[in-house]
Amino acid sequence: MPKARLIDGKLAAEEIRGQTAAAAQRILAERGFPPGLAVIILGEHAASRAYVRTKTRMAAAAGFLSRQFDLPRETSESELLALIDKLNRTPEIDGIMVQLHLPPQVRTAAVIEAIAPEKDVDGFHAVNGGRLLAASPGQQSAGFVPCTPWGCQMLLRRELRNLAGREAVVVGRSNIVGKPMALLLLNENCTVTLAHSHTRELASVCRRADILVAAVGRPEFVRGDWVKQGAIVLDVGINRIAGEGGTSQLVGDVAFAEAVERAGAITPVPGGIGPMTVACLLANTALAACRRSSLELPAFALAPHADGPWA
Ligand SMILES: NC(=O)c1ccc[n+]([C@@H]2O[C@H](COP(=O)([O-])OP(=O)(O)OC[C@H]3O[C@@H](n4cnc5c(N)ncnc54)[C@H](OP(=O)(O)O)[C@@H]3O)[C@@H](O)[C@H]2O)c1
């Protein structure tokens, strides 16, 4: 019998997607057309294709205009930039996302910087990064927050009565997950440690954490005895490993079977952070639509648990 409470990311994401669908209806009523999301993918990578299909399907299901651009892997950087430029100038499109990772002939930084900041619903553009950096404690960013850390923040706000003063350790410092996660936790008045591959004594650093976020990209890297008793563990990792009989299996960056014995609450993989990432992409697109059309901004948040915050 697992000791930790399981954080159901699928159910939480459904709740946020419901809120985005309500926002889409209001946006349609107030400006005459729904929020529009354009998703671009290069190449045939099966897992990336599956993510993109989920994003476009969920956007359509929430009442968004949803457009998917499937480009060949050989697409040149200038061809991709030309498409982004066109979408930047398309009024019906509020949000543009390009599925990473890109083939070697395309510079990721150039692509991220080409997306108009007001349509950058992934929140990767330097303008949106800067807005997150500039947000004061307790304030929301005036820009777009990257979807995965925003989803983590929503889950934490529901689990904990108050994040202020908690020890938070984030393992991984990517621009997509780790760095913005650390900034969000800092704005929640946590005491934040951002760990990476040069961090010494990582296990004992992790053992300090009331909140432990793992975004490393290594299967079951964070062991159970790195988890403080009662900590909240958010496992961002998605790793495909070989399973039994030639099958493959998804596992996180945390050794779940071990960590579940010590954590107070933990996200599973799959069914934890992943669904929240997609829901937050839709939420950012609804926000983009409202900002671009000067409509009242919707608020997205998870309702508290019936039995109140966990700690
Ligand atoms: N659930 C979702 O929706 C979602 C979204 C995005 C990503 N992901 C998953 O999350 C994971 C991380 O993604 P990412 O894009 O942030 O990865 P990334 O860009 O590869 O960054 C990995 C980070 O982990 C650190 N790291 C690597 N080995 C380490 C070690 N031995 N000790 C401590 N730190 C170490 C790296 O440190 P250095 O900087 O020092 O190299 C780096 O900062 C991946 O599994 C990815 O698939 C999931």
mmCIF file of N, CA and C and ligand atoms in Angstrom, residues 51 55 100-101 124 147-149 152 170-179 194-199 202 214-219 221 226 235-240 251-253 269 272-278, ligand 1:
data_model
loop_
_atom_site.group_PDB
_atom_site.id
_atom_site.type_symbol
_atom_site.label_atom_id
_atom_site.label_comp_id
_atom_site.label_asym_id
_atom_site.label_seq_id
_atom_site.Cartn_x
_atom_site.Cartn_y
_atom_site.Cartn_z
ATOM 1 N N TYR A 51 2.698 13.739 -29.101
ATOM 2 C CA TYR A 51 2.469 14.937 -28.260
ATOM 3 C C TYR A 51 1.694 15.987 -29.048
ATOM 4 N N LYS A 55 -1.957 17.749 -28.430
ATOM 5 C CA LYS A 55 -2.141 19.201 -28.262
ATOM 6 C C LYS A 55 -3.213 19.721 -29.211
ATOM 7 N N LEU A 100 9.823 20.977 -29.996
ATOM 8 C CA LEU A 100 11.262 20.700 -29.910
ATOM 9 C C LEU A 100 11.404 19.186 -29.755
ATOM 10 N N HIS A 101 12.439 18.536 -30.124
ATOM 11 C CA HIS A 101 13.723 19.055 -30.581
ATOM 12 C C HIS A 101 13.726 19.184 -32.103
ATOM 13 N N PHE A 124 8.883 30.582 -24.087
ATOM 14 C CA PHE A 124 10.334 30.384 -24.203
ATOM 15 C C PHE A 124 11.075 31.629 -24.699
ATOM 16 N N CYS A 147 4.831 26.121 -19.894
ATOM 17 C CA CYS A 147 3.659 25.318 -19.493
ATOM 18 C C CYS A 147 3.961 24.287 -18.404
ATOM 19 N N THR A 148 5.094 23.595 -18.506
ATOM 20 C CA THR A 148 5.363 22.519 -17.541
ATOM 21 C C THR A 148 5.545 23.067 -16.124
ATOM 22 N N PRO A 149 6.404 24.078 -15.919
ATOM 23 C CA PRO A 149 6.508 24.600 -14.560
ATOM 24 C C PRO A 149 5.223 25.260 -14.063
ATOM 25 N N CYS A 152 3.155 22.566 -12.720
ATOM 26 C CA CYS A 152 3.693 22.137 -11.413
ATOM 27 C C CYS A 152 3.250 23.114 -10.322
ATOM 28 N N VAL A 170 14.993 21.993 -7.011
ATOM 29 C CA VAL A 170 14.685 21.659 -8.398
ATOM 30 C C VAL A 170 15.941 21.021 -8.978
ATOM 31 N N VAL A 171 15.830 19.813 -9.488
ATOM 32 C CA VAL A 171 16.989 19.159 -10.105
ATOM 33 C C VAL A 171 16.822 19.271 -11.617
ATOM 34 N N GLY A 172 17.758 19.988 -12.238
ATOM 35 C CA GLY A 172 17.688 20.284 -13.685
ATOM 36 C C GLY A 172 17.483 21.773 -13.869
ATOM 37 N N ARG A 173 18.254 22.364 -14.787
ATOM 38 C CA ARG A 173 18.220 23.829 -14.946
ATOM 39 C C ARG A 173 17.965 24.242 -16.392
ATOM 40 N N SER A 174 17.160 23.456 -17.111
ATOM 41 C CA SER A 174 16.866 23.836 -18.501
ATOM 42 C C SER A 174 16.002 25.092 -18.518
ATOM 43 N N ASN A 175 16.051 25.794 -19.665
ATOM 44 C CA ASN A 175 15.225 26.998 -19.830
ATOM 45 C C ASN A 175 13.749 26.649 -19.888
ATOM 46 N N ILE A 176 13.471 25.393 -20.234
ATOM 47 C CA ILE A 176 12.082 24.954 -20.445
ATOM 48 C C ILE A 176 11.421 24.571 -19.124
ATOM 49 N N VAL A 177 12.183 23.923 -18.253
ATOM 50 C CA VAL A 177 11.588 23.416 -17.010
ATOM 51 C C VAL A 177 12.291 23.985 -15.763
ATOM 52 N N GLY A 178 13.531 23.593 -15.552
ATOM 53 C CA GLY A 178 14.183 23.847 -14.266
ATOM 54 C C GLY A 178 14.278 25.317 -13.885
ATOM 55 N N LYS A 179 14.819 26.141 -14.810
ATOM 56 C CA LYS A 179 15.023 27.567 -14.469
ATOM 57 C C LYS A 179 13.702 28.271 -14.192
ATOM 58 N N LEU A 194 18.619 25.297 -6.937
ATOM 59 C CA LEU A 194 18.530 24.820 -8.312
ATOM 60 C C LEU A 194 19.755 23.941 -8.576
ATOM 61 N N ALA A 195 19.523 22.646 -8.621
ATOM 62 C CA ALA A 195 20.644 21.696 -8.736
ATOM 63 C C ALA A 195 20.836 21.275 -10.186
ATOM 64 N N HIS A 196 22.049 20.840 -10.518
ATOM 65 C CA HIS A 196 22.385 20.460 -11.894
ATOM 66 C C HIS A 196 23.521 19.451 -11.860
ATOM 67 N N SER A 197 24.121 19.201 -13.009
ATOM 68 C CA SER A 197 25.083 18.102 -13.072
ATOM 69 C C SER A 197 26.375 18.383 -12.311
ATOM 70 N N HIS A 198 26.604 19.631 -11.917
ATOM 71 C CA HIS A 198 27.817 19.943 -11.142
ATOM 72 C C HIS A 198 27.540 20.037 -9.650
ATOM 73 N N THR A 199 26.291 19.832 -9.251
ATOM 74 C CA THR A 199 25.937 19.946 -7.831
ATOM 75 C C THR A 199 26.620 18.834 -7.035
ATOM 76 N N LEU A 202 24.387 15.685 -4.151
ATOM 77 C CA LEU A 202 23.009 15.905 -4.605
ATOM 78 C C LEU A 202 21.978 15.195 -3.723
ATOM 79 N N ALA A 214 11.900 17.035 -10.016
ATOM 80 C CA ALA A 214 12.954 16.354 -10.783
ATOM 81 C C ALA A 214 12.714 16.574 -12.268
ATOM 82 N N ALA A 215 13.661 17.238 -12.938
ATOM 83 C CA ALA A 215 13.573 17.477 -14.395
ATOM 84 C C ALA A 215 14.963 17.259 -14.970
ATOM 85 N N VAL A 216 15.363 16.006 -15.035
ATOM 86 C CA VAL A 216 16.740 15.621 -15.351
ATOM 87 C C VAL A 216 16.841 14.921 -16.710
ATOM 88 N N GLY A 217 15.837 14.096 -17.018
ATOM 89 C CA GLY A 217 15.884 13.321 -18.258
ATOM 90 C C GLY A 217 16.686 12.046 -18.104
ATOM 91 N N ARG A 218 16.728 11.509 -16.872
ATOM 92 C CA ARG A 218 17.416 10.225 -16.625
ATOM 93 C C ARG A 218 16.477 9.315 -15.848
ATOM 94 N N PRO A 219 16.217 8.123 -16.388
ATOM 95 C CA PRO A 219 15.226 7.255 -15.749
ATOM 96 C C PRO A 219 15.563 6.926 -14.299
ATOM 97 N N PHE A 221 16.385 8.453 -11.718
ATOM 98 C CA PHE A 221 17.648 9.020 -11.225
ATOM 99 C C PHE A 221 17.562 9.372 -9.729
ATOM 100 N N TRP A 226 16.583 9.744 -1.233
ATOM 101 C CA TRP A 226 16.899 11.169 -1.411
ATOM 102 C C TRP A 226 15.690 12.030 -1.005
ATOM 103 N N ASP A 235 7.508 14.769 -10.438
ATOM 104 C CA ASP A 235 8.415 14.081 -11.363
ATOM 105 C C ASP A 235 8.091 14.526 -12.789
ATOM 106 N N VAL A 236 8.946 15.393 -13.318
ATOM 107 C CA VAL A 236 8.709 15.949 -14.658
ATOM 108 C C VAL A 236 9.209 14.991 -15.741
ATOM 109 N N GLY A 237 10.144 14.153 -15.414
ATOM 110 C CA GLY A 237 10.818 13.305 -16.412
ATOM 111 C C GLY A 237 9.886 12.386 -17.182
ATOM 112 N N ILE A 238 10.201 12.249 -18.459
ATOM 113 C CA ILE A 238 9.514 11.246 -19.295
ATOM 114 C C ILE A 238 10.612 10.488 -20.019
ATOM 115 N N ASN A 239 10.824 9.257 -19.630
ATOM 116 C CA ASN A 239 11.898 8.443 -20.230
ATOM 117 C C ASN A 239 11.311 7.134 -20.713
ATOM 118 N N ARG A 240 11.643 6.799 -21.952
ATOM 119 C CA ARG A 240 11.169 5.516 -22.489
ATOM 120 C C ARG A 240 12.283 4.491 -22.304
ATOM 121 N N VAL A 251 8.984 5.807 -17.839
ATOM 122 C CA VAL A 251 9.264 6.025 -16.413
ATOM 123 C C VAL A 251 9.727 7.466 -16.226
ATOM 124 N N GLY A 252 9.621 7.942 -15.003
ATOM 125 C CA GLY A 252 10.025 9.302 -14.695
ATOM 126 C C GLY A 252 11.485 9.399 -14.302
ATOM 127 N N ASP A 253 11.849 10.560 -13.749
ATOM 128 C CA ASP A 253 13.206 10.789 -13.262
ATOM 129 C C ASP A 253 13.361 10.355 -11.801
ATOM 130 N N VAL A 269 4.269 8.784 -13.308
ATOM 131 C CA VAL A 269 4.621 8.909 -14.736
ATOM 132 C C VAL A 269 4.239 7.598 -15.404
ATOM 133 N N GLY A 272 0.982 12.276 -14.618
ATOM 134 C CA GLY A 272 1.271 13.303 -13.615
ATOM 135 C C GLY A 272 1.391 14.669 -14.258
ATOM 136 N N ILE A 273 2.638 15.095 -14.492
ATOM 137 C CA ILE A 273 2.887 16.445 -15.007
ATOM 138 C C ILE A 273 2.517 16.570 -16.492
ATOM 139 N N GLY A 274 2.711 15.514 -17.269
ATOM 140 C CA GLY A 274 2.484 15.570 -18.724
ATOM 141 C C GLY A 274 1.127 16.174 -19.106
ATOM 142 N N PRO A 275 0.023 15.636 -18.587
ATOM 143 C CA PRO A 275 -1.285 16.198 -18.952
ATOM 144 C C PRO A 275 -1.442 17.671 -18.551
ATOM 145 N N MET A 276 -0.819 18.052 -17.447
ATOM 146 C CA MET A 276 -0.916 19.460 -17.016
ATOM 147 C C MET A 276 -0.196 20.390 -18.002
ATOM 148 N N THR A 277 0.883 19.894 -18.612
ATOM 149 C CA THR A 277 1.620 20.703 -19.585
ATOM 150 C C THR A 277 0.713 21.078 -20.752
ATOM 151 N N VAL A 278 -0.029 20.102 -21.248
ATOM 152 C CA VAL A 278 -0.932 20.357 -22.388
ATOM 153 C C VAL A 278 -2.046 21.323 -21.959
HETATM 154 N N1 LIG B 1 6.096 16.236 -18.409
HETATM 155 C C1 LIG B 1 6.287 17.134 -19.380
HETATM 156 O O1 LIG B 1 5.364 17.708 -19.909
HETATM 157 C C2 LIG B 1 7.693 17.457 -19.770
HETATM 158 C C3 LIG B 1 8.014 18.677 -20.367
HETATM 159 C C4 LIG B 1 9.353 18.967 -20.653
HETATM 160 C C5 LIG B 1 10.323 18.011 -20.361
HETATM 161 N N2 LIG B 1 9.962 16.817 -19.826
HETATM 162 C C6 LIG B 1 10.934 15.799 -19.451
HETATM 163 O O2 LIG B 1 11.673 16.316 -18.345
HETATM 164 C C7 LIG B 1 13.013 15.856 -18.373
HETATM 165 C C8 LIG B 1 13.940 17.066 -18.362
HETATM 166 O O3 LIG B 1 13.698 17.837 -19.518
HETATM 167 P P1 LIG B 1 14.578 19.131 -19.877
HETATM 168 O O4 LIG B 1 14.131 19.612 -21.191
HETATM 169 O O5 LIG B 1 14.582 20.051 -18.709
HETATM 170 O O6 LIG B 1 16.023 18.395 -20.009
HETATM 171 P P2 LIG B 1 17.458 18.974 -20.364
HETATM 172 O O7 LIG B 1 17.386 20.227 -21.130
HETATM 173 O O8 LIG B 1 18.222 17.813 -20.915
HETATM 174 O O9 LIG B 1 18.054 19.332 -18.923
HETATM 175 C C9 LIG B 1 18.379 18.328 -18.010
HETATM 176 C C10 LIG B 1 18.942 18.947 -16.767
HETATM 177 O O10 LIG B 1 19.280 17.901 -15.880
HETATM 178 C C11 LIG B 1 20.585 18.133 -15.372
HETATM 179 N N3 LIG B 1 21.290 16.891 -15.105
HETATM 180 C C12 LIG B 1 21.696 15.961 -16.000
HETATM 181 N N4 LIG B 1 22.388 14.984 -15.377
HETATM 182 C C13 LIG B 1 22.423 15.328 -14.075
HETATM 183 C C14 LIG B 1 23.026 14.733 -12.934
HETATM 184 N N5 LIG B 1 23.723 13.598 -13.008
HETATM 185 N N6 LIG B 1 22.865 15.357 -11.750
HETATM 186 C C15 LIG B 1 22.170 16.501 -11.649
HETATM 187 N N7 LIG B 1 21.601 17.125 -12.709
HETATM 188 C C16 LIG B 1 21.721 16.528 -13.905
HETATM 189 C C17 LIG B 1 21.317 18.912 -16.455
HETATM 190 O O11 LIG B 1 22.363 19.620 -15.823
HETATM 191 P P3 LIG B 1 23.416 20.555 -16.651
HETATM 192 O O12 LIG B 1 22.647 21.804 -16.965
HETATM 193 O O13 LIG B 1 24.501 20.779 -15.680
HETATM 194 O O14 LIG B 1 23.786 19.777 -17.861
HETATM 195 C C18 LIG B 1 20.210 19.780 -17.007
HETATM 196 O O15 LIG B 1 20.125 21.007 -16.322
HETATM 197 C C19 LIG B 1 13.098 14.989 -19.628
HETATM 198 O O16 LIG B 1 12.827 13.651 -19.258
HETATM 199 C C20 LIG B 1 11.965 15.477 -20.501
HETATM 200 O O17 LIG B 1 11.477 14.504 -21.386
HETATM 201 C C21 LIG B 1 8.669 16.538 -19.514
#
